[in-house]
């Protein structure tokens, strides 16, 4: 697997957490112009190669107000050389946003960050991609996603946030 990460670049949540603790909110926001996913769902890692599983209990909107320790913060940014116009989401390591969960397809969905905002499309996933409560049609053009929107990949719930809000969330994870 090849990717376009620079040596010493930020690659995971703990790296972002360390930077959030060492930079001011303004410095963090200036360094990371990408959106982030703030998640509240617990991921269930697959045990080796397997088919995507279906069905878990839905999550309530109140869960986003849960204790910060249950949250994850993931950058929505391009890290792989493949599919240069897409920020891919899936459970395998060859995606830009890796969600290691049994309900996430190997290549589940993709984001596009444009001059006018963020877009999301389902790549034909088994458990669906949702914006708010609306399921995206598989293999259709991307739809606009506003910051603050709840997005779902299968049963994994996230809120799309900007870098300033990600900094705040990461501060709370100390």
XYZ file of N, CA and C in Angstrom:
522
model
N 0.844 -1.187 0.000
C 0.000 0.000 0.000
C 0.880 1.237 0.000
N 0.519 2.155 -0.856
C 1.295 3.387 -0.939
C 0.384 4.552 -0.598
N 0.917 5.526 0.084
C 0.126 6.721 0.358
C 1.017 7.942 0.211
N 0.397 9.104 0.269
C 1.150 10.333 0.055
C 1.390 11.093 1.348
N 1.505 10.393 2.456
C 1.776 11.055 3.727
C 3.218 11.538 3.760
N 3.398 12.700 4.307
C 4.754 13.222 4.488
C 5.343 12.605 5.746
N 6.677 12.391 5.754
C 7.287 11.857 6.977
C 6.961 12.758 8.161
N 6.574 12.134 9.269
C 6.256 12.902 10.476
C 4.905 13.586 10.429
N 4.083 13.282 9.415
C 2.784 13.949 9.325
C 1.801 13.360 10.331
N 0.721 14.063 10.524
C -0.321 13.635 11.445
C -1.083 12.493 10.782
N -1.192 11.367 11.477
C -1.831 10.203 10.864
C -2.964 9.614 11.678
N -3.103 9.976 12.948
C -4.163 9.372 13.745
C -4.662 10.336 14.811
N -5.694 9.905 15.510
C -6.328 10.776 16.504
C -5.374 11.212 17.599
N -4.490 10.319 18.035
C -3.591 10.720 19.125
C -2.624 11.805 18.660
N -2.223 11.777 17.366
C -1.376 12.852 16.825
C -2.133 14.185 16.838
N -3.399 14.152 16.411
C -4.211 15.375 16.424
C -4.409 15.864 17.852
N -4.625 14.933 18.778
C -4.825 15.297 20.183
C -3.594 16.008 20.723
N -2.397 15.478 20.443
C -1.152 16.107 20.902
C -1.002 17.509 20.317
N -1.313 17.654 19.036
C -1.218 18.977 18.413
C -2.245 19.944 19.002
N -3.455 19.462 19.257
C -4.478 20.327 19.844
C -4.055 20.813 21.222
N -3.297 19.998 21.935
C -2.833 20.388 23.259
C -1.642 21.335 23.197
N -0.916 21.322 22.066
C 0.267 22.173 21.966
C 0.027 23.452 21.153
N -1.081 23.527 20.426
C -1.379 24.696 19.605
C -2.619 25.409 20.128
N -2.696 26.695 19.845
C -3.937 27.414 20.156
C -4.999 26.987 19.142
N -6.232 27.311 19.430
C -7.314 26.975 18.507
C -7.079 27.622 17.138
N -6.620 28.872 17.128
C -6.361 29.572 15.872
C -5.227 28.904 15.088
N -4.165 28.509 15.796
C -3.044 27.829 15.128
C -3.475 26.478 14.563
N -4.251 25.726 15.331
C -4.739 24.423 14.879
C -5.623 24.595 13.646
N -6.535 25.557 13.696
C -7.443 25.810 12.574
C -6.690 26.256 11.330
N -5.644 27.053 11.498
C -4.844 27.499 10.355
C -4.074 26.331 9.742
N -3.626 25.416 10.577
C -2.839 24.275 10.088
C -3.717 23.236 9.393
N -4.951 23.056 9.873
C -5.843 22.040 9.321
C -7.112 22.693 8.795
N -7.156 22.890 7.511
C -8.334 23.498 6.908
C -9.385 22.447 6.541
N -9.064 21.170 6.760
C -9.990 20.093 6.406
C -11.106 19.981 7.451
N -12.253 19.429 7.026
C -13.290 19.131 8.016
C -12.904 17.887 8.820
N -13.608 17.657 9.901
C -13.372 16.492 10.762
C -14.699 15.794 11.020
N -14.617 14.529 11.359
C -15.773 13.764 11.814
C -15.624 13.563 13.308
N -16.619 13.980 14.071
C -16.634 13.701 15.507
C -17.639 12.575 15.702
N -17.135 11.428 16.140
C -17.981 10.259 16.271
C -18.302 9.922 17.704
N -19.441 9.287 17.881
C -19.849 8.868 19.212
C -20.128 7.375 19.271
N -20.034 6.697 18.141
C -20.317 5.265 18.101
C -19.058 4.476 18.427
N -19.223 3.344 19.065
C -18.106 2.452 19.327
C -17.940 1.531 18.132
N -16.729 1.485 17.587
C -16.477 0.639 16.433
C -16.213 -0.794 16.874
N -16.697 -1.728 16.079
C -16.473 -3.151 16.310
C -15.544 -3.633 15.200
N -14.272 -3.829 15.551
C -13.281 -4.205 14.547
C -13.533 -5.617 14.025
N -13.372 -5.780 12.694
C -13.517 -7.127 12.136
C -12.315 -7.987 12.512
N -12.550 -9.282 12.600
C -11.474 -10.232 12.886
C -11.047 -10.847 11.563
N -10.085 -10.219 10.910
C -9.614 -10.705 9.620
C -10.590 -10.349 8.515
N -10.297 -10.788 7.282
C -11.183 -10.488 6.157
C -12.559 -11.115 6.375
N -13.590 -10.322 6.173
C -14.945 -10.841 6.346
C -15.913 -9.968 5.574
N -17.120 -10.478 5.392
C -18.161 -9.702 4.744
C -18.677 -8.652 5.717
N -19.212 -7.594 5.170
C -19.800 -6.538 5.979
C -21.033 -7.081 6.695
N -21.114 -6.846 7.998
C -22.264 -7.314 8.786
C -23.356 -6.266 8.800
N -24.577 -6.703 9.078
C -25.701 -5.781 9.133
C -26.282 -5.701 10.535
N -26.878 -4.528 10.826
C -27.728 -4.333 11.989
C -27.112 -4.169 13.352
N -27.292 -3.003 13.933
C -27.027 -2.699 15.343
C -28.107 -1.724 15.765
N -28.218 -1.522 17.030
C -29.234 -0.602 17.543
C -28.929 0.829 17.092
N -29.960 1.580 16.728
C -29.745 2.977 16.343
C -29.271 3.817 17.527
N -28.684 4.950 17.223
C -28.149 5.850 18.246
C -29.054 7.078 18.334
N -29.204 7.642 19.500
C -30.058 8.816 19.649
C -29.232 10.093 19.478
N -29.924 11.160 19.150
C -29.264 12.459 18.988
C -28.605 12.880 20.296
N -29.180 12.478 21.427
C -28.635 12.851 22.735
C -27.254 12.257 22.964
N -26.914 11.220 22.231
C -25.615 10.579 22.413
C -24.469 11.537 22.096
N -24.706 12.522 21.239
C -23.659 13.491 20.919
C -23.313 14.362 22.120
N -24.142 14.314 23.129
C -23.878 15.048 24.359
C -23.240 14.140 25.410
N -22.830 12.937 24.993
C -22.254 11.959 25.916
C -20.887 12.417 26.411
N -20.346 11.739 27.414
C -19.031 12.110 27.928
C -17.975 12.084 26.819
N -17.073 13.054 26.795
C -16.077 13.155 25.735
C -15.220 11.903 25.547
N -15.022 11.105 26.566
C -14.173 9.924 26.430
C -14.708 8.950 25.387
N -16.009 9.018 25.098
C -16.581 8.093 24.128
C -16.488 8.616 22.699
N -15.936 9.779 22.516
C -15.872 10.392 21.197
C -14.588 10.059 20.464
N -14.657 10.139 19.141
C -13.460 10.057 18.321
C -13.478 11.250 17.376
N -12.312 11.693 16.957
C -12.195 12.825 16.045
C -11.280 12.392 14.904
N -11.822 12.424 13.684
C -11.122 11.902 12.517
C -11.086 12.975 11.433
N -9.907 13.252 10.895
C -9.765 14.239 9.825
C -10.314 13.684 8.520
N -11.015 14.524 7.778
C -11.504 14.170 6.447
C -10.540 14.824 5.471
N -9.486 14.064 5.139
C -8.457 14.620 4.247
C -7.865 13.519 3.396
N -7.289 13.905 2.293
C -6.697 12.977 1.330
C -5.347 12.510 1.841
N -5.157 11.183 1.982
C -3.860 10.640 2.394
C -3.359 9.553 1.442
N -4.224 9.002 0.612
C -3.849 7.961 -0.336
C -3.718 8.568 -1.734
N -2.858 7.985 -2.547
C -2.655 8.485 -3.909
C -3.795 8.076 -4.846
N -4.483 6.994 -4.529
C -5.551 6.521 -5.404
C -6.769 7.440 -5.340
N -7.530 7.458 -6.410
C -8.741 8.279 -6.514
C -8.477 9.722 -6.065
N -7.665 10.460 -6.803
C -7.234 11.790 -6.362
C -8.347 12.812 -6.118
N -9.521 12.626 -6.713
C -10.595 13.604 -6.500
C -11.533 13.212 -5.364
N -11.277 12.059 -4.736
C -12.156 11.564 -3.675
C -11.388 11.380 -2.377
N -12.041 11.648 -1.272
C -11.534 11.289 0.053
C -12.340 10.063 0.442
N -11.729 8.892 0.249
C -12.452 7.639 0.404
C -12.649 7.261 1.871
N -13.777 6.605 2.144
C -14.140 6.141 3.488
C -14.405 4.646 3.393
N -13.782 3.879 4.279
C -14.024 2.437 4.297
C -13.291 1.780 5.446
N -13.444 0.457 5.554
C -12.843 -0.241 6.697
C -11.426 -0.716 6.437
N -10.944 -0.663 5.190
C -9.598 -1.153 4.895
C -8.594 -0.007 4.852
N -7.343 -0.348 5.055
C -6.272 0.644 5.192
C -5.988 1.430 3.921
N -6.511 1.021 2.773
C -6.260 1.765 1.543
C -7.240 2.920 1.337
N -8.033 3.248 2.367
C -8.927 4.405 2.326
C -8.280 5.595 3.018
N -8.763 6.781 2.694
C -8.269 7.996 3.345
C -8.799 8.096 4.774
N -10.066 7.782 4.958
C -10.701 7.764 6.277
C -11.020 6.296 6.564
N -10.288 5.725 7.508
C -10.455 4.312 7.834
C -11.352 4.183 9.059
N -12.461 3.465 8.872
C -13.403 3.186 9.958
C -13.434 1.671 10.122
N -12.619 1.174 11.032
C -12.499 -0.268 11.232
C -13.710 -0.781 12.001
N -14.771 -1.050 11.256
C -16.002 -1.529 11.860
C -16.628 -2.570 10.941
N -17.229 -3.592 11.550
C -17.801 -4.699 10.784
C -18.972 -4.276 9.901
N -19.579 -3.123 10.165
C -20.698 -2.660 9.343
C -20.286 -1.701 8.236
N -19.026 -1.370 8.168
C -18.524 -0.468 7.137
C -17.937 -1.312 6.017
N -18.329 -1.014 4.799
C -17.820 -1.746 3.641
C -16.357 -1.411 3.407
N -15.665 -2.266 2.661
C -14.252 -2.028 2.366
C -14.062 -0.654 1.726
N -14.895 -0.310 0.742
C -14.959 1.034 0.176
C -16.418 1.443 0.313
N -16.719 2.253 1.302
C -18.084 2.531 1.723
C -18.668 3.787 1.060
N -17.890 4.867 1.085
C -18.381 6.164 0.615
C -17.185 7.039 0.265
N -17.476 8.240 -0.219
C -16.386 9.193 -0.429
C -16.883 10.625 -0.258
N -15.964 11.460 0.223
C -16.183 12.893 0.352
C -15.483 13.598 -0.798
N -15.975 14.760 -1.125
C -15.274 15.717 -1.973
C -15.348 17.051 -1.248
N -14.203 17.713 -1.121
C -14.168 19.045 -0.536
C -13.947 20.005 -1.699
N -14.921 20.872 -1.932
C -14.878 21.799 -3.056
C -14.771 23.234 -2.541
N -14.668 24.153 -3.451
C -14.612 25.563 -3.076
C -15.908 26.009 -2.400
N -17.000 25.310 -2.672
C -18.293 25.707 -2.106
C -18.702 24.900 -0.888
N -17.931 23.858 -0.531
C -18.280 23.091 0.657
C -17.879 21.630 0.565
N -18.543 20.817 1.374
C -18.237 19.391 1.466
C -19.387 18.599 0.848
N -19.030 17.576 0.071
C -20.009 16.689 -0.536
C -19.719 15.256 -0.099
N -20.758 14.414 -0.098
C -20.620 13.016 0.306
C -21.443 12.154 -0.632
N -20.886 10.981 -0.987
C -21.599 10.016 -1.834
C -21.399 8.616 -1.288
N -22.414 7.771 -1.476
C -22.310 6.356 -1.109
C -21.682 5.621 -2.290
N -20.754 4.717 -2.003
C -20.038 3.992 -3.056
C -20.648 2.617 -3.321
N -21.898 2.410 -2.922
C -22.536 1.124 -3.102
C -22.384 0.241 -1.878
N -22.338 0.858 -0.712
C -22.126 0.129 0.545
C -23.320 -0.756 0.893
N -23.066 -1.771 1.683
C -24.116 -2.702 2.105
C -25.071 -2.063 3.120
N -24.531 -1.276 4.057
C -25.348 -0.722 5.151
C -25.700 0.744 4.982
N -25.321 1.329 3.888
C -25.752 2.674 3.568
C -24.933 3.803 4.174
N -25.101 4.964 3.543
C -24.509 6.223 3.977
C -25.666 7.198 4.110
N -25.689 7.944 5.221
C -26.816 8.814 5.521
C -26.335 10.219 5.859
N -27.113 11.203 5.470
C -26.914 12.585 5.896
C -28.204 12.970 6.595
N -28.085 13.298 7.892
C -29.297 13.465 8.695
C -29.973 12.108 8.740
N -31.226 12.048 8.444
C -31.927 10.767 8.385
C -32.093 10.230 6.981
N -31.532 10.928 5.995
C -31.733 10.547 4.599
C -30.630 9.639 4.085
N -31.032 8.471 3.562
C -30.064 7.539 2.985
C -29.685 8.017 1.591
N -28.379 8.076 1.341
C -27.900 8.460 0.018
C -28.075 7.294 -0.939
N -28.444 7.604 -2.156
C -28.599 6.560 -3.167
C -27.214 6.069 -3.585
N -26.995 4.755 -3.580
C -25.687 4.217 -3.963
C -25.304 4.625 -5.381
N -24.050 4.970 -5.527
C -23.436 5.299 -6.816
C -24.122 6.461 -7.550
N -24.716 7.375 -6.792
C -25.285 8.598 -7.349
C -24.304 9.741 -7.102
N -24.490 10.871 -7.752
C -23.588 12.004 -7.513
C -23.600 12.422 -6.038
N -22.500 12.996 -5.580
C -22.418 13.444 -4.179
C -23.458 14.518 -3.860
N -23.847 14.565 -2.575
C -24.762 15.602 -2.088
C -24.002 16.520 -1.139
N -24.434 17.759 -1.060
C -23.809 18.728 -0.157
C -24.098 18.351 1.294
N -23.069 18.510 2.144
C -23.208 18.232 3.581
C -22.731 19.473 4.323
N -23.608 20.081 5.087
C -23.266 21.278 5.851
C -22.499 20.902 7.109
N -21.590 21.774 7.525
C -20.927 21.571 8.813
C -21.999 21.516 9.892
N -21.827 20.614 10.835
C -22.807 20.414 11.891
C -23.769 19.283 11.593
N -23.804 18.823 10.343
C -24.704 17.730 9.974
C -24.242 16.413 10.579
N -25.220 15.549 10.867
C -24.915 14.187 11.316
C -24.824 13.316 10.066
N -23.719 12.588 9.945
C -23.540 11.638 8.852
C -23.365 10.255 9.457
N -23.837 9.256 8.736
C -23.793 7.880 9.213
C -23.223 6.985 8.147
N -22.369 6.081 8.561
C -21.847 5.028 7.708
C -22.296 3.739 8.374
N -23.310 3.055 7.804
C -23.924 1.937 8.515
C -24.556 2.492 9.778
N -24.143 1.970 10.939
C -24.668 2.463 12.209
C -23.676 3.351 12.954
N -22.586 3.744 12.306
C -21.612 4.646 12.937
C -22.049 6.086 12.689
N -22.278 6.816 13.762
C -22.759 8.192 13.693
C -21.621 9.175 13.940
N -21.580 10.212 13.115
C -20.585 11.264 13.243
C -21.252 12.606 13.003
N -20.635 13.638 13.526
C -21.028 15.006 13.186
C -19.874 15.605 12.400
N -20.178 16.235 11.261
C -19.162 16.894 10.447
C -18.881 18.261 11.064
N -17.623 18.484 11.440
C -17.260 19.724 12.141
C -16.051 20.373 11.484
N -15.830 21.633 11.797
C -14.647 22.336 11.286
C -13.468 22.136 12.240
N -12.309 22.626 11.849
C -11.088 22.430 12.644
C -11.191 23.076 14.026
N -11.840 24.225 14.139
C -11.964 24.890 15.446
C -12.766 24.024 16.418
N -13.847 23.451 15.940
C -14.650 22.577 16.806
C -13.910 21.270 17.099
N -13.129 20.787 16.120
C -12.317 19.581 16.355
C -11.300 19.851 17.459
N -10.686 21.039 17.445
C -9.716 21.412 18.480
C -10.387 21.337 19.861
N -11.593 21.900 19.949
C -12.324 21.887 21.212
C -12.619 20.454 21.650
N -13.076 19.621 20.747
C -13.374 18.216 21.070
C -12.112 17.487 21.503
N -11.002 17.741 20.818
C -9.732 17.090 21.171
C -9.222 17.568 22.538
N -9.443 18.816 22.870
C -9.066 19.341 24.182
C -9.784 18.581 25.291
N -11.038 18.247 25.043
C -11.852 17.554 26.050
C -11.458 16.089 26.208
N -10.688 15.551 25.269
C -10.289 14.144 25.334
C -9.032 13.935 26.170
N -8.508 14.954 26.798
C -7.254 14.862 27.583
C -7.268 13.724 28.558
